XYZ file of C-alpha atoms in Angstrom:
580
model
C -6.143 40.550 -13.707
C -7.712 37.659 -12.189
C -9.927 36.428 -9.591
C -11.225 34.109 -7.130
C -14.967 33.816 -6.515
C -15.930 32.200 -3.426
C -18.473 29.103 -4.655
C -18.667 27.234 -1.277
C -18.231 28.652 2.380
C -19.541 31.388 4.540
C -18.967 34.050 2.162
C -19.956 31.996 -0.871
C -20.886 34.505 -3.904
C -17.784 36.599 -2.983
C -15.733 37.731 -5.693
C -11.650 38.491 -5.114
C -8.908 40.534 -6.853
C -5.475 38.122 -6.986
C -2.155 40.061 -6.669
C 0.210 39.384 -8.706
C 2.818 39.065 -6.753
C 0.974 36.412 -4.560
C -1.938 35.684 -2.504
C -1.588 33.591 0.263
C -4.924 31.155 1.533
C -4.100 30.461 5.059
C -5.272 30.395 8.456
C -2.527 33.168 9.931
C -3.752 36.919 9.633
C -0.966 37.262 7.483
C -2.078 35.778 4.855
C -3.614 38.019 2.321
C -7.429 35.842 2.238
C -7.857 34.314 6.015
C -9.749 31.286 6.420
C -10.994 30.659 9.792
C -11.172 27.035 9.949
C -9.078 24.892 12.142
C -8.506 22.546 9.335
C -6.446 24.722 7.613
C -2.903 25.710 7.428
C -1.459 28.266 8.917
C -0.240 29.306 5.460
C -2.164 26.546 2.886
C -1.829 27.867 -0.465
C -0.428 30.415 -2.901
C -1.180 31.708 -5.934
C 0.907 33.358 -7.764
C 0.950 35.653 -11.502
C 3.829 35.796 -14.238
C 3.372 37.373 -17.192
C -0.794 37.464 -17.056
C -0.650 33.813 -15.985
C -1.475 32.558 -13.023
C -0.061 29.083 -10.859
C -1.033 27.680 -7.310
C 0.766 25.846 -5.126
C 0.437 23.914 -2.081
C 2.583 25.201 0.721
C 3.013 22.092 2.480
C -0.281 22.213 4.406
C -1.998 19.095 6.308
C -4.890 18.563 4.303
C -3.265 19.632 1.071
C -5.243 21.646 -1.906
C -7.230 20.717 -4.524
C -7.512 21.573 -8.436
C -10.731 20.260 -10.199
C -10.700 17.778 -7.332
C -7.203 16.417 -7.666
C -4.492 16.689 -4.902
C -1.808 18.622 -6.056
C 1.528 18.130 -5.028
C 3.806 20.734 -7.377
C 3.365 24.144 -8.844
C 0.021 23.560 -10.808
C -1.047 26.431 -13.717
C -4.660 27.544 -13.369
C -7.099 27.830 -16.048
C -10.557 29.909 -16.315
C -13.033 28.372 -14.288
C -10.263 25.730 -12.272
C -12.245 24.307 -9.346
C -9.698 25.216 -5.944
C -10.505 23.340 -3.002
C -8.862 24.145 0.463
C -10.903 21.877 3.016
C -13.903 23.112 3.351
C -13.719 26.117 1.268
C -14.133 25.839 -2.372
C -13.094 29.179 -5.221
C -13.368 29.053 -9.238
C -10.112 30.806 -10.224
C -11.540 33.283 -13.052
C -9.496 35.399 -15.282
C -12.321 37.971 -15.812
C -15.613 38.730 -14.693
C -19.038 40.521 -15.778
C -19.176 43.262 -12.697
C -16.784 45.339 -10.691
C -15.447 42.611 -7.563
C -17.314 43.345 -4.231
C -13.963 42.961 -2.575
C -11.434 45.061 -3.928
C -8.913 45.064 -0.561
C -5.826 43.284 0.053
C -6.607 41.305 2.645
C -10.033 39.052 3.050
C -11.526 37.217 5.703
C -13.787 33.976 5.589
C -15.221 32.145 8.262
C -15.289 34.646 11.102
C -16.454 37.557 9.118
C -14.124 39.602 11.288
C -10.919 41.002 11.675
C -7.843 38.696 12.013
C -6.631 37.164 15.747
C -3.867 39.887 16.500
C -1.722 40.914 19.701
C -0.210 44.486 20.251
C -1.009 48.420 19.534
C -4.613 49.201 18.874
C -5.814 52.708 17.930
C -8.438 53.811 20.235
C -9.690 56.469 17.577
C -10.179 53.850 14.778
C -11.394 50.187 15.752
C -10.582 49.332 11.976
C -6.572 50.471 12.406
C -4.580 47.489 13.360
C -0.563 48.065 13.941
C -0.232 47.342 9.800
C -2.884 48.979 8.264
C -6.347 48.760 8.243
C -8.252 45.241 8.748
C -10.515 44.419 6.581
C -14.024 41.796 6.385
C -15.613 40.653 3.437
C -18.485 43.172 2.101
C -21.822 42.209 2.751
C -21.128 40.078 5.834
C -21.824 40.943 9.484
C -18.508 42.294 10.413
C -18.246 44.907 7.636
C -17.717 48.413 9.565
C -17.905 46.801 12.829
C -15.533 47.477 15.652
C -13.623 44.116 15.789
C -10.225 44.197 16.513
C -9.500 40.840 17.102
C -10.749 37.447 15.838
C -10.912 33.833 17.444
C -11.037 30.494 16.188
C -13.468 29.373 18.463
C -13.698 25.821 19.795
C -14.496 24.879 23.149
C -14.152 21.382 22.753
C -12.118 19.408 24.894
C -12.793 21.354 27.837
C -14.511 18.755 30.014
C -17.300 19.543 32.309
C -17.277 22.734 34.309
C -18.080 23.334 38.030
C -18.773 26.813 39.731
C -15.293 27.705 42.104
C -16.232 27.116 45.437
C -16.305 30.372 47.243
C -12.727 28.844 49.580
C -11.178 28.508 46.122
C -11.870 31.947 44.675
C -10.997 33.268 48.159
C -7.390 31.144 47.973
C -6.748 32.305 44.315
C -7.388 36.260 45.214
C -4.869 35.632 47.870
C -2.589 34.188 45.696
C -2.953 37.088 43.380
C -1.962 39.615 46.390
C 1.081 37.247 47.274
C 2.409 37.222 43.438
C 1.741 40.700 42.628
C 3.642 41.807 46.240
C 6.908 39.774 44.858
C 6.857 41.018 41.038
C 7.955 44.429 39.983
C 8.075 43.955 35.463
C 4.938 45.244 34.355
C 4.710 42.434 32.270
C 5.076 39.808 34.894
C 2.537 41.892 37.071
C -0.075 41.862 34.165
C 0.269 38.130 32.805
C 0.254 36.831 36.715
C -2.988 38.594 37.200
C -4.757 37.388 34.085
C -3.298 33.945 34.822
C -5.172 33.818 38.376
C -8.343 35.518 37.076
C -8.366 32.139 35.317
C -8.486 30.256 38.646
C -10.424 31.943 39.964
C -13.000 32.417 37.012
C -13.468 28.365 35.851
C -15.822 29.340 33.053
C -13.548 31.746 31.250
C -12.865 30.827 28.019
C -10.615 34.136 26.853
C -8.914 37.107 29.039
C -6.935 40.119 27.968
C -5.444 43.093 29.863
C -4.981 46.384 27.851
C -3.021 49.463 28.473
C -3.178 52.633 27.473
C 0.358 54.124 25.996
C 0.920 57.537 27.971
C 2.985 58.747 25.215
C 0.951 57.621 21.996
C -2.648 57.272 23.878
C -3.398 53.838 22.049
C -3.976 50.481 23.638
C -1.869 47.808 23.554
C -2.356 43.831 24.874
C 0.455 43.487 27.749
C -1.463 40.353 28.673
C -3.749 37.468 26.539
C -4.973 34.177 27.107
C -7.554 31.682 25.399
C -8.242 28.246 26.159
C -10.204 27.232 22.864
C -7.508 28.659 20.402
C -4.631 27.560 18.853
C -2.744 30.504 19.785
C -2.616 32.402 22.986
C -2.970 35.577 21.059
C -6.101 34.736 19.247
C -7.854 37.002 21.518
C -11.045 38.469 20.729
C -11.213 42.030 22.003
C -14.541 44.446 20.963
C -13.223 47.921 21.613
C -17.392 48.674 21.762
C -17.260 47.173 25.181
C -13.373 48.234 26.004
C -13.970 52.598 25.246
C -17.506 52.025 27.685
C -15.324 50.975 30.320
C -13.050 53.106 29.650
C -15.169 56.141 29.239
C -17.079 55.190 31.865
C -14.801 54.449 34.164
C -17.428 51.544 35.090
C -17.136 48.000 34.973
C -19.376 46.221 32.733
C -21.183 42.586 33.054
C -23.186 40.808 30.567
C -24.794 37.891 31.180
C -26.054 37.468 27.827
C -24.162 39.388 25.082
C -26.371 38.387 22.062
C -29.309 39.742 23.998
C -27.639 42.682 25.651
C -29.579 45.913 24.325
C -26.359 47.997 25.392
C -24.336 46.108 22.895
C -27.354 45.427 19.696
C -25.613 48.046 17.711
C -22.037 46.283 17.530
C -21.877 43.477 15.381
C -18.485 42.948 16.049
C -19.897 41.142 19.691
C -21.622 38.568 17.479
C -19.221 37.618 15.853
C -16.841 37.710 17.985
C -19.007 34.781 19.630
C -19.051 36.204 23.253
C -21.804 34.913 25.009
C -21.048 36.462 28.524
C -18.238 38.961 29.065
C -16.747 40.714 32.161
C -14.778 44.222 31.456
C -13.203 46.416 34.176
C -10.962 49.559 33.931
C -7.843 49.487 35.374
C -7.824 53.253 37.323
C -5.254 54.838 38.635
C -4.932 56.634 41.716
C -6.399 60.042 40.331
C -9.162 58.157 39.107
C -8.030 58.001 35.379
C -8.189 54.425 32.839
C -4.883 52.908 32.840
C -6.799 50.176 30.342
C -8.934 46.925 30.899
C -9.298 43.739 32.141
C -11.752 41.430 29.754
C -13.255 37.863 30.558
C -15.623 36.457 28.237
C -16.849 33.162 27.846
C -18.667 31.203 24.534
C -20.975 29.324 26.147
C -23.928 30.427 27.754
C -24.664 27.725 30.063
C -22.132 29.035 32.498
C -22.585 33.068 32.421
C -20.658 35.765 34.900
C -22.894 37.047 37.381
C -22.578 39.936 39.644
C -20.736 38.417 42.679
C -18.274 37.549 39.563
C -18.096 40.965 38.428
C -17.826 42.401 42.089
C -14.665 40.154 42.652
C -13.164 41.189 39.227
C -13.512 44.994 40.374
C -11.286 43.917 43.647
C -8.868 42.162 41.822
C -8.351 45.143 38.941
C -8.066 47.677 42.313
C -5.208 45.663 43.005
C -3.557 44.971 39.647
C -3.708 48.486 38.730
C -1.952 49.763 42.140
C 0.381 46.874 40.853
C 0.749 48.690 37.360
C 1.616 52.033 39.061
C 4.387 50.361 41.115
C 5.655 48.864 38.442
C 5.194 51.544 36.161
C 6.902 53.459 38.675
C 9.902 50.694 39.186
C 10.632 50.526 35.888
C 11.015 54.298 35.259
C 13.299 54.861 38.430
C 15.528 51.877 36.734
C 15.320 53.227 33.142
C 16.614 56.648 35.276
C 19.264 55.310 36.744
C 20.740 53.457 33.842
C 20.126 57.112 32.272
C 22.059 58.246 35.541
C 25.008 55.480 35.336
C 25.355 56.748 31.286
C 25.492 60.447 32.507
C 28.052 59.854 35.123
C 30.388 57.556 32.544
C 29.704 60.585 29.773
C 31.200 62.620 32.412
C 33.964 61.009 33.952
C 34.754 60.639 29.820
C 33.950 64.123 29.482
C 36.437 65.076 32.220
C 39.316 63.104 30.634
C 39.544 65.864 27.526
C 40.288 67.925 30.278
C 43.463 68.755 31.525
C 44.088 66.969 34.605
C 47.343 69.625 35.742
C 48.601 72.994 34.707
C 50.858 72.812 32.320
C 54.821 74.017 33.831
C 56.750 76.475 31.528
C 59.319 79.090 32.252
C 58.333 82.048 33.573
C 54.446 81.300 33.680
C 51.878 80.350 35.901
C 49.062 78.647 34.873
C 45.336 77.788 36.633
C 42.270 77.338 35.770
C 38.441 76.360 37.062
C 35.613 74.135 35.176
C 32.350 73.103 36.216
C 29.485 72.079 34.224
C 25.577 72.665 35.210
C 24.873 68.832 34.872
C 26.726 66.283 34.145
C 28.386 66.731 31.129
C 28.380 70.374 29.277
C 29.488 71.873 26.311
C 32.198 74.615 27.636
C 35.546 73.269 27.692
C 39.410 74.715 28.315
C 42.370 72.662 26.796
C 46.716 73.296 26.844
C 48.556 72.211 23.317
C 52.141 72.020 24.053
C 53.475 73.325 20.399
C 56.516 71.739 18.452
C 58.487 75.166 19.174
C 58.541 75.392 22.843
C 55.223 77.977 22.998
C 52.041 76.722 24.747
C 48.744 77.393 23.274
C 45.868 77.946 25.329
C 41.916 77.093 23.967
C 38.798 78.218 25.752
C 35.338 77.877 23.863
C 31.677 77.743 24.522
C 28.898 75.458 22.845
C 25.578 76.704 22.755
C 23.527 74.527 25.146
C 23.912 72.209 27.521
C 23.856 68.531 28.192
C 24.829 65.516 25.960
C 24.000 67.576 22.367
C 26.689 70.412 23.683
C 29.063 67.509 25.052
C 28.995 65.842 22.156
C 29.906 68.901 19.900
C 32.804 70.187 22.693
C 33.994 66.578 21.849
C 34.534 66.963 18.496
C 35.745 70.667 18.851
C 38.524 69.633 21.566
C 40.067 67.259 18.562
C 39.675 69.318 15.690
C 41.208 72.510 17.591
C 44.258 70.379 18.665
C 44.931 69.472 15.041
C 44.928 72.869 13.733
C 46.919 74.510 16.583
C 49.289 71.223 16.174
C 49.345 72.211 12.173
C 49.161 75.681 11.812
C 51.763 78.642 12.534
C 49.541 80.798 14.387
C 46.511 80.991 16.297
C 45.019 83.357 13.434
C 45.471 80.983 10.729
C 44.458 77.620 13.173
C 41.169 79.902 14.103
C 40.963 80.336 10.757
C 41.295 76.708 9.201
C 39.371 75.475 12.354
C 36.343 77.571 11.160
C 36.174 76.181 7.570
C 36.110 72.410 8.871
C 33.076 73.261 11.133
C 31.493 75.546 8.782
C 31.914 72.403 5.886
C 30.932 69.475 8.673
C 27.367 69.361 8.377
C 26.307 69.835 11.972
C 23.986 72.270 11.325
C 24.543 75.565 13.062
C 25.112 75.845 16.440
C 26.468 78.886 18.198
C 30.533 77.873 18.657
C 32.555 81.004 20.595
C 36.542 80.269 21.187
C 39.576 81.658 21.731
C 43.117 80.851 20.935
C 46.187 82.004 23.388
C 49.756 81.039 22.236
C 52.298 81.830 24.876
C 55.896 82.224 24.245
C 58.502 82.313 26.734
C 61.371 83.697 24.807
C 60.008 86.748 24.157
C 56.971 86.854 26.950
C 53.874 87.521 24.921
C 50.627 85.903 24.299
C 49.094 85.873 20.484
C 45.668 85.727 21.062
C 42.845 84.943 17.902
C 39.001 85.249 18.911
C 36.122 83.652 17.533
C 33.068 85.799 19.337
C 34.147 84.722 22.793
C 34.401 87.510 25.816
C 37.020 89.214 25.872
C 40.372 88.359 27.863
C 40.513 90.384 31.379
C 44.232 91.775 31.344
C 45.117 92.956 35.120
C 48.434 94.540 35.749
C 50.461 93.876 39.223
C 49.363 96.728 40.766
C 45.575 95.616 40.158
C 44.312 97.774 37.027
C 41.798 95.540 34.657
C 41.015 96.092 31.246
C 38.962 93.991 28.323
C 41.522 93.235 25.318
C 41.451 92.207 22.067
C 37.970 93.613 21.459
C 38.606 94.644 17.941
C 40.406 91.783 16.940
C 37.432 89.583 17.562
C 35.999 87.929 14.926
C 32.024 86.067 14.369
C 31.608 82.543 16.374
C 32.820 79.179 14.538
C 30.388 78.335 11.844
C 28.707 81.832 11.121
C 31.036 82.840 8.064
C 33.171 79.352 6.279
C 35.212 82.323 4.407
C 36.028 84.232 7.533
C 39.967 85.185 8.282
C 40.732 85.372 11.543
C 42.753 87.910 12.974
C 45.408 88.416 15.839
C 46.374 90.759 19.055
C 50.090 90.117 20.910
C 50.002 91.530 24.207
C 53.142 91.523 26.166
C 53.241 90.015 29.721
C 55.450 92.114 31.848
C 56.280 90.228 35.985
C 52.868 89.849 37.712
C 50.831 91.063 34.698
C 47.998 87.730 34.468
C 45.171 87.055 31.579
C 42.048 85.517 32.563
C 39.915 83.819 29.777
C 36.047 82.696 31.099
C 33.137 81.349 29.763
C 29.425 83.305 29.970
C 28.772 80.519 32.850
C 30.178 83.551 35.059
C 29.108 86.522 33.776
C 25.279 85.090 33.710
C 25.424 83.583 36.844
C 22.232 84.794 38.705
C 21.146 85.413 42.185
C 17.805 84.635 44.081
C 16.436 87.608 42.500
C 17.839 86.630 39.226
C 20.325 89.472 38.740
C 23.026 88.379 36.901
C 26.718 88.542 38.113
C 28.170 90.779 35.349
C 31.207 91.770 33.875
C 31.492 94.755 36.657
C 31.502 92.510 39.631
C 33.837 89.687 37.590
C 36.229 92.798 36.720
C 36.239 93.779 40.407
C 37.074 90.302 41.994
C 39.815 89.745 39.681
C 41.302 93.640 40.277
C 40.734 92.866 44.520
C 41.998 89.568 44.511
C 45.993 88.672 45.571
C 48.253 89.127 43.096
C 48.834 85.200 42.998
C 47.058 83.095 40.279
C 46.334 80.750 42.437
C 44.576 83.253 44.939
C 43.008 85.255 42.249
C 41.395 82.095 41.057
C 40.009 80.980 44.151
C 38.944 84.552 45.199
C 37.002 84.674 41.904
C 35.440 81.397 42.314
C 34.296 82.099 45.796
C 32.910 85.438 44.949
C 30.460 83.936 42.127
C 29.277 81.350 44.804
C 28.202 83.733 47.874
C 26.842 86.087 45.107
C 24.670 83.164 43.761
C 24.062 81.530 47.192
C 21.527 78.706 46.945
C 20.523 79.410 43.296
C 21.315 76.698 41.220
C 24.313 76.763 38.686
C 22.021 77.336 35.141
C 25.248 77.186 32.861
C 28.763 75.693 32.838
C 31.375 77.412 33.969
C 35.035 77.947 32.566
C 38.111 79.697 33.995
C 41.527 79.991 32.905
C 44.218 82.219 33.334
C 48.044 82.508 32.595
C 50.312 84.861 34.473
C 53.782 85.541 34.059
C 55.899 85.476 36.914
C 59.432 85.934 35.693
């Protein structure tokens, strides 16, 4: 273990644990000890431990670092009690010490006494919670505990003298704000051209943010920064103190005189943030509610806000947070219709598994019905032409709906077309089909299907069922029946072991088979009754003894009985009827 105690600096006295694996000195809040000093590099030095000993280098900084007050210029071991120098800021590297270190974190800041310049999420329920991890101050300084989020390097030199906007000018830039925001829809743009006006239009601001508030985390985020006296636009200082009391409040807040404010004594984190005079309003929304904040604060106090200030910063947040809304509300219609454009391409793809025409064989008729209750579902009908001359038929039902049942039907339609391809009968294709699912590590999901071979030599249909609802068998003189019943075996999935077995039922001259999905039998009314097997049994016995006919009839039956309910579930329809 080893250490660095702090001998010359703001937090002289300080005492700090060195990882092993490397401490960077730097000005960047990524470095692991953060020295707020403008002479120093973003990243300056490093020190780094092997084996219990202990090496620093320079990392090509501009005012280079010191050992025993020599300019290094390669990899230099450290002993016990090596002077470091890094501009201002002087440490004795020490390899052990009499007392437990007063810091014990990984990450140290000197200068500011305050948490490190940042940009992006902030946790309204912990001002100490930055998007890594905590941030952490030096013990013993002001900042300790404090609710500083953000930290500046502070230097308002070079700014010239300022004049007060002439009321024409602030009255030009608020109609330039109008004009921008009326011709920007990105909630970004809306948010940095507002903050970039408020600049205008406020002379004496030194630093400006805009938070929002997340609607699907709650935590605040900086869509918008600016500050004239730091090296980085994103050194932003930001005291959620001030920030929640706006936001609470719903009030905006003016200080003339932060270091003398009584409203603000209690947060350190305003001193040393080193805000002298600060503006905050809430961005509402139209029912009233925070959408986040716009802050202005300034470092000097020869040139505070006043109340005419504040009253024109309450305008100009009325109108950036109708902006927000709009653009809020832009960019979710155009994330829903690129959801929209994806839907309808999932479909169309969806639609080409599909058979796009009835398959022609000798002897048999063949027609069939799909529609899906958005736009892509997870029922799906399919015709395998087999090696022999016999047509198989495939109906089957994912549980669900939408792009998670779509997908699945996807991957059923292919594996069910290898197996019927590969097998010698629907029993043992059901059968093999079942195994691959069961083994696929999908999870389960309720899978019914059937299998229907048809054979036109000897004018029968093998049928093997997986839990689906039973065929409807109608004779040419209109009697119905449910078939296959017994044969049925569990849904896909349920049982990997299970052996599927198999009904023949012989097709005499205008004998049909209709195969359907639960999309039918659950279809509902306005007084949510469902449609039923009765009723489906009834339109297919009434309906013309034509396939085509019956299939229309049936269609158009389940649409008057629903009438202007919506479709809840996809529906399926085939049938095969043999003619000769």
């Amino acid at each position: 273990m080893a250490f660095l105690k702090v001998t010359k600096g703001p937090s002289a006295g300080q005492v700090i644990p060195l990882l092993a694996d490397g401490t960077i000195l730097g000005r960047h809040p990524s470095s692991q000890v953060v020295l707020d000093d403008g002479a120093v590099s973003r990243h300056h030095a490093q020190l780094v431990g092997e084996d219990g000993i202990f090496f620093i280098e320079d990392l090509r900084s501009r005012n280079g670092t010191e050992v025993n007050g020599v300019r290094i210029s390669a990899r230099t071991k450290l002993n016990d009690g090596d002077a470091i120098r890094v501009c201002d800021h002087t440490f004795q590297f020490l390899t052990q010490i009499d007392r437990e270190p007063l810091v014990s974190r990984k990450k140290v800041f000197i200068g500011s006494n305050s948490a490190p310049p940042r940009s992006g999420t902030i946790d309204d329920a912990d001002d100490d919670q930055g998007p890594t991890g905590p941030q952490h101050v030096v013990p013993g300084s002001q900042a300790e505990g404090s609710s500083v989020l953000s930290a500046l390097e502070a230097s308002s030199t070079g700014r010239g003298l300022r004049l007060n906007v002439r009321p024409e000018v602030k009255l030009r830039a608020i109609l330039e704000i109008s004009s921008a925001l009326g011709r920007v829809l990105d909630l970004e743009q809306v948010l940095s051209v507002t903050l970039k006006s408020l600049f205008k239009i406020f002379n004496q601001a030194d630093a400006g943010f805009v938070l929002l508030k997340d609607p699907d985390t709650n935590r605040l985020k900086v869509h918008a920064s600016q500050c004239l006296a730091a090296n980085d636009e994103e050194d932003v200082p930001i005291s959620m103190t001030v920030v929640r009391q706006a936001m609470d409040q719903t009030q905006a807040i003016l200080s003339a005189d932060v270091m003398g404010d009584r409203r603000f004594r209690s947060s350190e984190s305003l001193t040393d943030l080193r805000l002298r005079s600060l503006m905050c309003a809430p961005l509402l929304g139209t029912d009233g509610s925070a959408l986040g904040v716009i802050q202005l604060s300034t470092f000097e106090a020869s040139n505070p806000f006043t109340h005419d200030d504040l009253d024109l910063l309450v305008n100009v947040t009325s109108q950036a947070a109708l902006a927000v809304e709009y653009a809020t509300l832009h960019d979710t219609i155009v994330r829903q219709r690129e959801v929209e454009r994806d839907m309808a391409f999932a479909a169309q793809v969806q639609q080409g598994f599909l058979p796009s025409v009835s398959p022609q064989i000798e002897g048999f008729k063949f027609a069939d019905y799909y529609k899906s209750a958005f736009e892509v579902g997870g029922d799906y009908f399919d015709y395998v032409r087999l090696p022999d001359g016999r047509l198989a038929m495939a109906i089957g039902d994912v549980a669900g709906k939408g792009v998670s049942a779509a997908l699945l039907m996807a991957r059923l339609h292919a594996s069910a077309r290898y197996h019927l391809l590969s097998a010698t009968s629907p029993g043992l294709a059901m059968t093999e089909l079942n195994a691959e699912i069961s083994g696929s590590g999908l999870g389960f999901r309720l899978i019914t299907l059937v299998f229907a071979v048809v054979d036109p030599k000897s004018k029968t249909v093998c049928i093997a069922n997986a839990g689906h609802l039973p065929p409807i068998h109608r004779t040419a003189d209109g009697q119905v029946a449910r078939v296959g019943m017994e044969a049925s075996g569990l849904p896909l999935g349920v049982l990997p072991e299970q052996k599927f077995n198999e009904m023949t039922l012989s097709l005499a001259p205008g004998q049909s088979l209709v195969f359907y999905t639960d999309g039918i039998t659950e279809a509902m009314d306005a007084k949510e009754e469902m449609y039923g097997k009765v009723r489906l049994q009834e339109a297919i016995a009434t309906s013309a003894g034509d396939i085509d006919s019956m299939m229309n009839e049936l269609v158009e039956a389940v649409e008057v009985f629903c009438g202007s309910s919506s479709q809840r579930d996809d529906i399926c329809v085939t049938a095969v009827q043999c003619v000769s």
